[in-house]
Every structure is written in C-alpha cells, then in structure tokens.
Coordinates of C-alpha atoms and ligand atoms in Angstrom, one line a residue:
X71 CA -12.4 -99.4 123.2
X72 CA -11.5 -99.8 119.4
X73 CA -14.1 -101.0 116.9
X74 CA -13.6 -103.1 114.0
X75 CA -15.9 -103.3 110.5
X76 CA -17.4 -107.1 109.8
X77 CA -15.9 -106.3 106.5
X78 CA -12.7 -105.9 107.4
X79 CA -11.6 -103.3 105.4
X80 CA -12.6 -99.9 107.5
X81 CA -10.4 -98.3 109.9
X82 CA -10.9 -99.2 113.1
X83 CA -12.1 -96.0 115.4
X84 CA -13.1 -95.3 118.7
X85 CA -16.9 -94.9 120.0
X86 CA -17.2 -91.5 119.5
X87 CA -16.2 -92.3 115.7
X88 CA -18.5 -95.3 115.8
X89 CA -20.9 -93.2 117.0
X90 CA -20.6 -90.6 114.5
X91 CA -20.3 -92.8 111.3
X92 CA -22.7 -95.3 111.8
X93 CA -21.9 -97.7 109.1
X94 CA -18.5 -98.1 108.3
X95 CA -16.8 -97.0 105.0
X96 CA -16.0 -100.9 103.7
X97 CA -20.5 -101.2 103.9
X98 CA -19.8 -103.2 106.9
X99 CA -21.1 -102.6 110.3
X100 CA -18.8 -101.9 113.7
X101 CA -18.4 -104.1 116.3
X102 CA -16.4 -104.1 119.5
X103 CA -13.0 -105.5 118.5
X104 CA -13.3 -107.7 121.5
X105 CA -16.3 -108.2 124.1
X106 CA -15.4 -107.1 127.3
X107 CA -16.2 -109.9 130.1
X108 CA -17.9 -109.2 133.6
X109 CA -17.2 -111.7 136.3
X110 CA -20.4 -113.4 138.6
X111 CA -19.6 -111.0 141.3
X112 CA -19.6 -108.0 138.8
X113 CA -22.6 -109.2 137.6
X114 CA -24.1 -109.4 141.8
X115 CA -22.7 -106.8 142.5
X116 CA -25.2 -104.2 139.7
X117 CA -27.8 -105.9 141.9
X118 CA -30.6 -103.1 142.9
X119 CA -28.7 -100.6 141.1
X120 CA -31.3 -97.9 140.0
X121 CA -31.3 -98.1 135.9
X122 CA -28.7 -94.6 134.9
X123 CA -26.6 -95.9 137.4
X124 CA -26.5 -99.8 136.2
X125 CA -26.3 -98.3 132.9
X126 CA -23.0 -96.6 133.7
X127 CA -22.1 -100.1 134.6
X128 CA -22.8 -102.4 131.7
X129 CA -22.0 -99.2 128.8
X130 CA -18.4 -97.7 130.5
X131 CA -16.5 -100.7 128.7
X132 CA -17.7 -99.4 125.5
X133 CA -17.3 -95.9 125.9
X134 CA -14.1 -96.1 127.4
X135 CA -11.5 -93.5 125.7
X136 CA -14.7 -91.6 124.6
X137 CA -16.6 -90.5 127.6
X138 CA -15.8 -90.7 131.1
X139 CA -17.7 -92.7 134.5
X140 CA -19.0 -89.4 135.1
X141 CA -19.9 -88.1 131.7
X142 CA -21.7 -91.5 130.8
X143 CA -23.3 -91.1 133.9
X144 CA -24.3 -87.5 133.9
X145 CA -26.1 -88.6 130.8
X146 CA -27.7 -92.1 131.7
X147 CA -29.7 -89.8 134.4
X148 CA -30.7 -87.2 132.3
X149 CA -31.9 -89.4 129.4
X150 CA -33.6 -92.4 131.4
X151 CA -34.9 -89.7 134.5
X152 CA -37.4 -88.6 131.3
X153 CA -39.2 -92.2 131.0
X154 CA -42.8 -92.5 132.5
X155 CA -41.9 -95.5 135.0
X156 CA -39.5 -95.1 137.3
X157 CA -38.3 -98.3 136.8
X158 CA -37.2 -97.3 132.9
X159 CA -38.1 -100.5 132.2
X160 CA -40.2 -102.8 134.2
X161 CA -41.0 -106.1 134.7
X162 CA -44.4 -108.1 134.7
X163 CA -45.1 -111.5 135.4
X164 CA -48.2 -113.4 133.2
X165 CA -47.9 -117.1 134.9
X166 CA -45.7 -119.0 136.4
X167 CA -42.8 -118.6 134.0
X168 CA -43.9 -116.2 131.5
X169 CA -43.3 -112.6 131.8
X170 CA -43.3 -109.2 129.6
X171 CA -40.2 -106.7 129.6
X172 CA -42.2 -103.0 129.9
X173 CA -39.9 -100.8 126.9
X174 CA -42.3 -98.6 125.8
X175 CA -42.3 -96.0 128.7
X176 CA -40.5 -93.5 126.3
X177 CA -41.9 -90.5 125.1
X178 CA -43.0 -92.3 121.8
X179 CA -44.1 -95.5 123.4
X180 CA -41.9 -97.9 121.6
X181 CA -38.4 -99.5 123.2
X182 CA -36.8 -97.6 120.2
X183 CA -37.0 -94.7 122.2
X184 CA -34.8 -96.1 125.0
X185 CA -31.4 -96.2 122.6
X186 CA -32.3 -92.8 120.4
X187 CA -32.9 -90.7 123.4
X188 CA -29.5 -91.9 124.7
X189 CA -28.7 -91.1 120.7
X190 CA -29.1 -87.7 120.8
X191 CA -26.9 -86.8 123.9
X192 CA -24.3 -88.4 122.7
X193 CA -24.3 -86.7 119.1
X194 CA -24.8 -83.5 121.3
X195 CA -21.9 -84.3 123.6
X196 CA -19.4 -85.1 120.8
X197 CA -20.4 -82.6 118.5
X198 CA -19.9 -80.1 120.6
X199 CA -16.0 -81.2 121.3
X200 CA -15.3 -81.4 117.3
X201 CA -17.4 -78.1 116.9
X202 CA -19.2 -79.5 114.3
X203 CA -23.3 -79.7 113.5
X204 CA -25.0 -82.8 112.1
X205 CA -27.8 -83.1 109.2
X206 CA -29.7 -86.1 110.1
X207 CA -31.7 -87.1 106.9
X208 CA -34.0 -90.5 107.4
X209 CA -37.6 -91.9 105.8
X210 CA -40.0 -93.5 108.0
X211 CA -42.6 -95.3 107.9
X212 CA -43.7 -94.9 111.4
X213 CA -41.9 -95.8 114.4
X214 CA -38.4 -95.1 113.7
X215 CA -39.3 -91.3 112.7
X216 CA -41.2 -90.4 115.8
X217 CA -38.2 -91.9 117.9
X218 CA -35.5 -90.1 116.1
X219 CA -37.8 -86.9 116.1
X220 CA -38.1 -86.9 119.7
X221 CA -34.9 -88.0 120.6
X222 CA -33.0 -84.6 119.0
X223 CA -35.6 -82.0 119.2
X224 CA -34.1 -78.8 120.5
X225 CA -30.5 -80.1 120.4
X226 CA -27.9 -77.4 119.8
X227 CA -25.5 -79.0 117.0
X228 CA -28.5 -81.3 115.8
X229 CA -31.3 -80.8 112.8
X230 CA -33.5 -83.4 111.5
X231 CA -35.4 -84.1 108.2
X232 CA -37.7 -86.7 108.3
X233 CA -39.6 -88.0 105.3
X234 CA -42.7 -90.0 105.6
X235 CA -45.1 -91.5 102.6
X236 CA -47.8 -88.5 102.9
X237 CA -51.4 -90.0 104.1
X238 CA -49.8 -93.3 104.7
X239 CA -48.8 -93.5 108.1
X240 CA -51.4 -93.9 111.2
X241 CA -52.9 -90.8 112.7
X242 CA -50.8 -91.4 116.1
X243 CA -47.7 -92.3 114.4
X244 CA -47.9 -88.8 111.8
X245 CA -48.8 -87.0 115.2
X246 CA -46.2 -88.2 117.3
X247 CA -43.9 -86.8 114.9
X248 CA -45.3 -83.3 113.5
X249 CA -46.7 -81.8 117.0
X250 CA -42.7 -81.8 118.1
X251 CA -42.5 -78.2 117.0
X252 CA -39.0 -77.4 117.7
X253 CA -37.4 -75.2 115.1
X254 CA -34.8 -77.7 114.2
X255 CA -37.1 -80.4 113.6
X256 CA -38.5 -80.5 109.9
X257 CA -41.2 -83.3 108.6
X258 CA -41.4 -83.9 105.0
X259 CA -44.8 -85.2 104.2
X260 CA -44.0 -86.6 100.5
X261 CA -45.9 -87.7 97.8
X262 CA -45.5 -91.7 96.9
X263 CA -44.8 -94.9 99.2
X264 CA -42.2 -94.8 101.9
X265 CA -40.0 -97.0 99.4
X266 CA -39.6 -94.0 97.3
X267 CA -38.8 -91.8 100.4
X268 CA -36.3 -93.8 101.4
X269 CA -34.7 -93.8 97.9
X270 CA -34.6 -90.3 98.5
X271 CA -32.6 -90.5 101.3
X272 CA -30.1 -92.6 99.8
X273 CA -29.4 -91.0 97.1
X274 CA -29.0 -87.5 99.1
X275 CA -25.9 -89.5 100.8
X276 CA -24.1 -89.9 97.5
X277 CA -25.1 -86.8 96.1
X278 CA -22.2 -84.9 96.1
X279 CA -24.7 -81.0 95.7
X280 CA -26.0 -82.3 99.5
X281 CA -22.9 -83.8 101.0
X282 CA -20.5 -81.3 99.7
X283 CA -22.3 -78.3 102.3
X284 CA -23.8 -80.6 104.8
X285 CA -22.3 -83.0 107.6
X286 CA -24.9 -85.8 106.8
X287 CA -26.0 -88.5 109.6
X288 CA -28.0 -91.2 109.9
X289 CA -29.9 -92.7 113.1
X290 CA -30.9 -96.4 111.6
X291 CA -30.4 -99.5 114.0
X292 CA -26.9 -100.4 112.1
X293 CA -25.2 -97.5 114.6
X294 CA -23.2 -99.0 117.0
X295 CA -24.9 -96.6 120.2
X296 CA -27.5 -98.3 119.7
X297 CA -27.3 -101.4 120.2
X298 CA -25.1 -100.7 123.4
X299 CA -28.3 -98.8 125.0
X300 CA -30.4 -101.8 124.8
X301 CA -28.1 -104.3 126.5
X302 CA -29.0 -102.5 129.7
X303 CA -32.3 -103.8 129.7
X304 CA -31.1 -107.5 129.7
X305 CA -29.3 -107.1 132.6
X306 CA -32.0 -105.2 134.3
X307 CA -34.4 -107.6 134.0
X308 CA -32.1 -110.8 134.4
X309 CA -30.6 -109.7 137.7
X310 CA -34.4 -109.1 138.9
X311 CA -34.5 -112.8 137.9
X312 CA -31.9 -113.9 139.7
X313 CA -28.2 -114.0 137.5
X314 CA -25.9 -115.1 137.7
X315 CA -27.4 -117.9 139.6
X316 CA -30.0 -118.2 137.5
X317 CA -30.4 -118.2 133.8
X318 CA -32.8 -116.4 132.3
X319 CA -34.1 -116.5 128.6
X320 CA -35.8 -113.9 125.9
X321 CA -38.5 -113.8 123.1
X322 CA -37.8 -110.9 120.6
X323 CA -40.2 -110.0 118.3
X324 CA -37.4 -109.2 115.9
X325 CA -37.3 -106.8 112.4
X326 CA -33.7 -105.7 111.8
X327 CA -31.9 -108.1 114.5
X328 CA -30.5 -104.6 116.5
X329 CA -32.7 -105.8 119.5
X330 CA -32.0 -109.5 119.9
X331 CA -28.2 -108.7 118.9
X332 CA -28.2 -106.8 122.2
X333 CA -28.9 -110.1 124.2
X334 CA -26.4 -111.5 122.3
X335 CA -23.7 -109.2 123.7
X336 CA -25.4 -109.6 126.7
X337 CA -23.9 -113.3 126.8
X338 CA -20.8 -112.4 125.2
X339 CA -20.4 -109.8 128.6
X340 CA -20.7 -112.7 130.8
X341 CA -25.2 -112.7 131.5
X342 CA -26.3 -116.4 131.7
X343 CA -28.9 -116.4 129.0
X344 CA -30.6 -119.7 128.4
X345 CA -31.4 -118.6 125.4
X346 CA -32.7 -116.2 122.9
X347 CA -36.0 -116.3 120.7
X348 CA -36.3 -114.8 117.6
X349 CA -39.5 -114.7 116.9
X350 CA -40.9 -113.0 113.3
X351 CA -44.1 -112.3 111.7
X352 CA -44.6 -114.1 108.4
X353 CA -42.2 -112.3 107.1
X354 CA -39.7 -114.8 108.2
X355 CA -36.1 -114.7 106.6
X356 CA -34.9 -114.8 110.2
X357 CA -36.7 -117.8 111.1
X358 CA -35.4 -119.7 107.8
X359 CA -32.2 -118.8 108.5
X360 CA -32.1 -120.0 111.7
X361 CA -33.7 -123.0 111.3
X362 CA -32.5 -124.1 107.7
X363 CA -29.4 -122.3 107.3
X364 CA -30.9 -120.2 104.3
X365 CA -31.0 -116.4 104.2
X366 CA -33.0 -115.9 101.2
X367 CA -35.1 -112.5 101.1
X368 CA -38.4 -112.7 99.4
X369 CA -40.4 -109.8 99.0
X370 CA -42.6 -108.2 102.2
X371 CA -46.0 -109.2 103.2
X372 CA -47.9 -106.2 104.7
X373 CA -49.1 -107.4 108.6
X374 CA -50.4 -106.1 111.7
X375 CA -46.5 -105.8 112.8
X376 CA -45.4 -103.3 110.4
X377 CA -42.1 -102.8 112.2
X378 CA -41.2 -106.5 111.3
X379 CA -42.2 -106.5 108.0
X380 CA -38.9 -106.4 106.4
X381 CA -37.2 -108.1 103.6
X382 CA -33.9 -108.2 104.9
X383 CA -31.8 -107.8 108.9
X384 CA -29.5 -105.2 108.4
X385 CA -28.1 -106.4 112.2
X386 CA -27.9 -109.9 111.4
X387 CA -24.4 -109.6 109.5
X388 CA -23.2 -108.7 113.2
X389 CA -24.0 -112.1 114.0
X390 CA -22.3 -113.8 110.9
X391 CA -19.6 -111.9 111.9
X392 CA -18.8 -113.1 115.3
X393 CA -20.0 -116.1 114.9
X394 CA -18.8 -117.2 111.8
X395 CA -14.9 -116.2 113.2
X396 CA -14.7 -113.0 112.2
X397 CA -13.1 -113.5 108.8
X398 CA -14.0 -109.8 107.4
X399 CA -12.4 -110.9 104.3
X400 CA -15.0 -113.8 103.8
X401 CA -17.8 -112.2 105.2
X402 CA -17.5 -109.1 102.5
X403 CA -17.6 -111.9 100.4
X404 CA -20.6 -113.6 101.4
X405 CA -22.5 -110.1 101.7
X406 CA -21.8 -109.2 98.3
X407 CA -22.6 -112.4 96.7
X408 CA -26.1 -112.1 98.7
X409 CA -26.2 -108.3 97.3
X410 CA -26.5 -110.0 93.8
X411 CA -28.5 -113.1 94.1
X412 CA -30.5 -111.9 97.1
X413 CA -30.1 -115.5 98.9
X414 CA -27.1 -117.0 100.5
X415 CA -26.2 -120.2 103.0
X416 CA -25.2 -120.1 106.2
X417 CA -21.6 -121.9 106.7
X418 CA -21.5 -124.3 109.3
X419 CA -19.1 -122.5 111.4
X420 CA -21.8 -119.8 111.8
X421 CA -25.1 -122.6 112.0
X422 CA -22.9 -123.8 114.7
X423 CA -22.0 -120.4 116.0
X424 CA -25.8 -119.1 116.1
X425 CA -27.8 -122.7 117.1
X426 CA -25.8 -122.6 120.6
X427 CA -28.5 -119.6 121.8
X428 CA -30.4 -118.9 119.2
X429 CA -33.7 -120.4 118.9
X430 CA -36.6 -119.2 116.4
X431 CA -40.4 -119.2 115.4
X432 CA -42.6 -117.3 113.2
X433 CA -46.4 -116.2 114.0
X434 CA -49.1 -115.4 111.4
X435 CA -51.9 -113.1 112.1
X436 CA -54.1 -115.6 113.8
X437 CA -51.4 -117.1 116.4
X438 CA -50.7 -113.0 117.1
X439 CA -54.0 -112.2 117.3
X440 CA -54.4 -115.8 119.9
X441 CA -51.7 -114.4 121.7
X442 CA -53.0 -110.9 122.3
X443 CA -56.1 -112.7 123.8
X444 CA -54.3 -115.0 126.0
X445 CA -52.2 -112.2 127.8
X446 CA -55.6 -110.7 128.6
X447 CA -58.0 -113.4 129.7
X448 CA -55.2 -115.2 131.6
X449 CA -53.0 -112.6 132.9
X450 CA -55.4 -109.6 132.7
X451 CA -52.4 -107.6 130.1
X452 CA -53.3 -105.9 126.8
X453 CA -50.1 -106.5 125.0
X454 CA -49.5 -104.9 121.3
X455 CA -49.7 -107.3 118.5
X456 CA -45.5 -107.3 118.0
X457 CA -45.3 -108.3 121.3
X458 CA -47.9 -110.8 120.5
X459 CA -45.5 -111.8 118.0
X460 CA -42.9 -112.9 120.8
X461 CA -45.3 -114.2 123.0
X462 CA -46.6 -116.9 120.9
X463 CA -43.1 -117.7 120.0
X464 CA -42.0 -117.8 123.9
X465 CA -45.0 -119.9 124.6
X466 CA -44.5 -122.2 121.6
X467 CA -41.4 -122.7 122.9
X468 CA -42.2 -123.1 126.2
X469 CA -44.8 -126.0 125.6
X470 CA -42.3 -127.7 122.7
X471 CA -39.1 -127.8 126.0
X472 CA -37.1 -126.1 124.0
X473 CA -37.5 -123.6 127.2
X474 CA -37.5 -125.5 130.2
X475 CA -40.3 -125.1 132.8
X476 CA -38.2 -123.8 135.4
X477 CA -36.3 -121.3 133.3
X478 CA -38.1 -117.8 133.2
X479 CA -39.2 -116.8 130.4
X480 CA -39.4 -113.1 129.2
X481 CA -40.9 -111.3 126.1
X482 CA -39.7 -108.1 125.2
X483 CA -42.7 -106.0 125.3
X484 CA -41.0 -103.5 122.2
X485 CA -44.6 -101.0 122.2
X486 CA -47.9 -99.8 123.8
X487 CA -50.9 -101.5 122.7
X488 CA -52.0 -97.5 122.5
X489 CA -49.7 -97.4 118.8
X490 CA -51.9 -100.3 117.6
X491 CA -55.2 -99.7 118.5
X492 CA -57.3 -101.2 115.5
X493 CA -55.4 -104.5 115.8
X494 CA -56.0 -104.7 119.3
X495 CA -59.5 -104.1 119.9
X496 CA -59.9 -106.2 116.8
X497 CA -58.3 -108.8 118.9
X498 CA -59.3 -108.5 122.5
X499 CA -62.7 -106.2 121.9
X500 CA -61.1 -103.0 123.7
X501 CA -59.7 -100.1 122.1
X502 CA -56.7 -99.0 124.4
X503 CA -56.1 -96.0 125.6
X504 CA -53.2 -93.5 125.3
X505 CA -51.2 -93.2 128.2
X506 CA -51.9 -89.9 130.4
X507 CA -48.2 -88.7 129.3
X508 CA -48.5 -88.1 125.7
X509 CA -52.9 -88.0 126.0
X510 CA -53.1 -84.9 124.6
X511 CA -51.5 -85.9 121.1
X512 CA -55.0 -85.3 119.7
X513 CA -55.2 -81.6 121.0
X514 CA -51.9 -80.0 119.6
X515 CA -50.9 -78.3 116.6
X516 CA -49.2 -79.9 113.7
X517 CA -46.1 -78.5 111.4
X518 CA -45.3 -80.2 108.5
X519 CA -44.7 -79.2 104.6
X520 CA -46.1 -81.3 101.8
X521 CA -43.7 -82.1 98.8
X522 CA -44.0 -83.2 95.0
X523 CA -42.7 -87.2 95.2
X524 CA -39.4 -85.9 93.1
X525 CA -35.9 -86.4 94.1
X526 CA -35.2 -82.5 93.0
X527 CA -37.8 -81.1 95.4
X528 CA -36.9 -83.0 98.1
X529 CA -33.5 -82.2 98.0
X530 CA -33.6 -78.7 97.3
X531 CA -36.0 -78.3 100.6
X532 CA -33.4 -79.8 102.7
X533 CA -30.3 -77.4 101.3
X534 CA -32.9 -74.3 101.6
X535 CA -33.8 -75.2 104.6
X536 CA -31.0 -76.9 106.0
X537 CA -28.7 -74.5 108.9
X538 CA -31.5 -72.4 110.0
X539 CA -32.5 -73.9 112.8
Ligands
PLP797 C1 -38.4 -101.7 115.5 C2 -39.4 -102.6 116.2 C3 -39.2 -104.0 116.3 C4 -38.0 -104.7 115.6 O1 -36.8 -104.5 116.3 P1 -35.4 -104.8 115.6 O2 -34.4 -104.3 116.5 O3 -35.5 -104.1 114.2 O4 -35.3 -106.3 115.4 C5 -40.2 -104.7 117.0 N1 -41.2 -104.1 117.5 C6 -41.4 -102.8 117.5 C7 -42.7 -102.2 118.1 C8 -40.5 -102.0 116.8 O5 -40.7 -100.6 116.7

C-alpha cells in the first residue's frame, strides 16, 4: 500500500514510512492512496472472529509491503491479549436502540490506548530492521501522555520525553504517567501552562542542536497507525450488530477528528454505516463546520471534556481531502489561507462530500451533565462526561429522526468514568471507582524531574539525557 500527502507535494511512501514520519514533509497528512474495498461476504465472513485475529483482517490492506499476515498478526495478539476485557472492546446495550462501545479497557483507561499500544510495536518492529532508535518528544496535558507513556515503556529502540504543565494535570492523570518507571521513560514536570510546553516541543523539531544528534518522533493523532488501529473497533462492534445486513450508526465525542475519521474509512472499506455523529463540547468548530460550512477557530473554552477542548481538528483536513476530490494542490491552498486568517469555507464539493454521513451536535455542560444521569437511572451505566458528550448528541439525534428508530445506535464510550471522578459524582452523586487493574495507582512511587519553564533547560535535559536509556 502506497500513501499520498493531502497536500500533494510529499513523496508518497509505504506504511512503515507513514509510520515513521507521521506528518508528511509538504505539512500535509498521509492517507491511503486508494481505500481498499471488502465485499459483503468479506465483511460475513470476520463474523465471531476473536479481536487480534479480525484485526489482522481489516489492517493487512494497509500494511501490505510493510508487514506480513503473520507479523501483523503476531502483534495484534500480543498488543490487544494485554486489555482488561477479553472482548478488547465490548459492547453494552442502554435501551432499545442505544448502546455504548467499551474503549477504555487499556492500561490507561482511555480508547487512546487501543492505537498507541499497537504504536509502539510497530516503531519497535521497524526500528529494529533500519537499526535505528527513536526520540519521541510530546507535551500533554493529560491523556495523550499517559497513553504514549505506557505504550513504549521498556521498548528496546524507543525513549520518551514527555512534558506536562507542572501541578496542572489531575492527580490520576500525573500518576498514570510518572509511576511507569522504566528507564527509558522520562517525565518533564515544567514550569508554565501546557501551551508553553508544547511550544517547547515544537521548536525542539526545528532546532537544528536537537535534530542534528537525535532521530526525533512524534505520537500525535495525525500518524497514519493510528487511525488504522481504531477502525477495528467499527467493525467489531457493527458485525455484532448485524453488517452487512444491517446498518449500524456512531456518536463520537470528537477533539482532533482521528477517531470519527476511523468510521469514515470504515465506510470507504465497504461497512454499512448509517451514519456518523460528531458530537463536540462547546468548543464546537466541528459542529459549525458541519452544519454551516464554516471552519472558523475561536479560542478554547475550558470544560469538563478537556480532551475536546481544542481550537482546531488537526484530522479533519483528511476529510477535506477525500472528500473535496483530492486536489492536494487546492487543499494546500485552502490550509494555508486558514493558517493566516484562522477561518475558511467549506466548498461545496466537500459540504456535499461530508453531509452524505456526517451528522453533528454540540453539548454544553448541563446537557453532559443530563446525559451522565440518564445512562445511570435508566440503564444503570456510569458513563464519563466525554462520553456524555456523544450520548446526548446520539440521543438528540435519535429523538430529531435524523437516526431512525430501528437503526442501532452506538456511542463510543472513549474513557472510564474513573479518569473523571469530580465531574461525575458531581453529576450522578457517586465517585467511581478505579478499576481493580491499575487500583493501586495511589500506592506506587513516582519519577519525575521538575524544570525552569525555559526553552534552554528543557532542551538541554533532553540532549543530557537523551541515549541512556
Ligand atoms: C482524545 C479523546 C477524545 C477525542 O478524540 P479525537 O480522536 O481527538 O477526536 C475524546 N474523548 C477522550 C476521552 C479522549 O481522550
């Protein structure tokens, strides 16, 4: 499989290149340079497949050139044989057509963890043919970091510096991330917000004193791996459903787009989706765009869904991409002219393009909070407040027929209510509690250095510390 930049310009490269660059030279993003297509019977036949396995199935289009049947596979069990359900990722059912997609059985509890652990294998597995050892640099502000942490500590050819805004992240999410003690794991607790960590990070990838010793990578939902690793989960749960003969449709409580893109490829690889929700906090470029044809960012809005509250959808040029016509030419175009004014318009072409299965709606605090309490009292679930984000959107939906009644419904259920506990018990009354698995986050030592918020410090920690792990 070869892979093309939505700006045209890149060279197009194979999925171990994909997998290794991450975003492409041009400031595009990779994509498949054409979807591969599984018939009905394909599709009936991955029926009670166990989740590596089906894995193998939907993935070894992608990988193809890259990685065997049997490597992928080899992997897929070691990677997904880890997750605290046997099922990977289960279903649930809340009425008669509502029901909650389970992706927070990973070892950090959110459905991140279900593409970085597969991630880190794959780094691992092509490193070690080039002979070559990867630098991952990245700034979180809570999820993301735990994930990534997790998903290459004690890899061979792997090391990873992750910085976080000290004192500013919750006490679960800093733990989750500095009781991994592995020696080539290294958390930066640093001085300012995580917008100045991140700036950090940036600027280490053009500074030529860092990237002239170190082979720098990045782990951020624009990598191609990704995205690929969560399209399993639509099949999963849509051939429980019934597909082929049956469509099936999603809510996604969306951020950076990487997680309802996935169902997009989903469709493009032949899955009968009825249709997919986007569904935002108030921080709602999406939901404009979709529904007015105008991307315009406009600063972020702290909310109970911090991993939504974003300005901009680093995974939603994909979509402009394919389904504007996949003109890279124009599409640089239109991406730099939204790089300066910070707004742009959808052309029809791509209005057209995304309104066939795309569907949106936004929730504030309140209708998350209304949501969080309806998935208790009537189905007896305490949900976390992003997925109360897609639930109100699904059930909005629902009740407006934009969904119709007989088509099943499901919300992605992207964390544990566990991650979120102040929101939730201010919602439903109970604080939940951490799942046995990870219960004794509480009890184990922490590692972590604290730095001085300047570029200078950060970046000479990295290149003194950098190789020894
Ligand atoms: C990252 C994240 C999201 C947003 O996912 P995107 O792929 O960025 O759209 C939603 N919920 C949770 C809990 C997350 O961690």
């Amino acid at each position: 499989m070869q892979y093309v930049s939505t700006r045209g310009r890149a060279p197009a490269l194979d999925f171990e290149g994909v997998t290794l660059a991450g975003l492409a030279s041009d400031g595009g993003l990779y994509l498949p340079a054409e979807w591969p297509r599984f018939t009905a019977d394909e599709i009936r036949g991955m029926r009670g497949l166990a989740y590596p396995d089906l894995a193998t199935r939907v993935m070894a289009p992608f990988v193809a050139g890259s990685l065997t049947d049997d490597e992928l596979l080899a992997i897929c069990h070691k990677v997904y044989g880890d997750f605290g359900h046997a099922a990977v990722t289960p279903l649930v059912q809340l009425d008669q057509q509502h029901w909650l997609l389970e992706l927070f059985h990973g070892p950090t509890l959110a459905f991140k963890d279900v593409a970085l652990q597969l991630l880190g294998r794959l780094f691992e597995t092509f490193l070690a043919r080039r002979d070559q050892r990867l630098t991952i640099v990245g700034a979180t502000s809570g999820d993301t970091g735990s994930a990534a942490i997790h998903a290459v500590a004690g890899l061979e050819r792997v090391e990873i510096f992750m910085l976080h805004p000290k004192g500013r992240v919750s006490d679960v999410q800093r733990r989750q991330m500095t009781t991994v003690l592995s020696p080539n794991v290294h958390n930066l607790a640093i001085e300012g917000s995580f917008d100045d960590a991140q700036a950090h990070v940036k600027r280490m990838f053009t500074d030529a004193d860092v990237t002239s010793v170190l082979n720098l990578g990045a782990v951020n939902s624009i990598n191609w791996a990704r995205l690929m690793a969560q399209v399993v989960y639509y099949f999963a749960s849509a051939l429980q459903l019934g597909a082929p003969d049956r469509t099936v449709a999603y809510s996604v409580p969306t951020g950076n787009f990487g997680d309802v893109f996935a169902g997009y490829v989903a469709q493009q690889m032949g899955l009968p989706i009825e249709r997919l929700i986007v569904a935002t906090n108030i921080n709602d470029i999406l939901h404009r765009a979709l529904s007015q044809g105008d991307y315009a960012a406009d600063g972020v809005t702290p909310t109970i869904t911090p991993s939504m509250d974003i300005q901009v959808s680093s995974n939603f040029e994909r979509l402009l991409f394919d389904a504007g016509g996949r003109d890279g030419a124009a599409l640089a175009a239109q991406m730099h002219a939204f790089e300066d004014t910070k707004a742009m318009h959808l052309t029809n072409t791509q209005r057209e393009g995304a309104g066939a299965l795309f569907a949106s709606a936004r929730a504030d605090q309140t209708e998350t909070a209304r949501a969080l309490q309806w998935a208790h009292l009537a189905a007896g679930q305490v949900i976390d407040p992003h997925t109360g984000v897609g639930l109100h959107a699904a059930r909005a939906l629902a009740d407006a027929g934009t969904i119709p009644a007989h088509v099943p419904l499901v919300t992605l259920a992207t964390a544990h209510p566990a991650k979120f506990p102040d929101a939730v018990e201010r919602a439903v009354g109970m604080r939940p509690a951490l799942p046995a698995r990870v219960g004794d986050l509480f009890g184990r030592e922490e590692s972590l250095v604290e730095l001085a918020g300047d570029y200078a410090t950060t970046r000479d920690y990295v290149l003194g510390h950098a190789g020894n792990a």
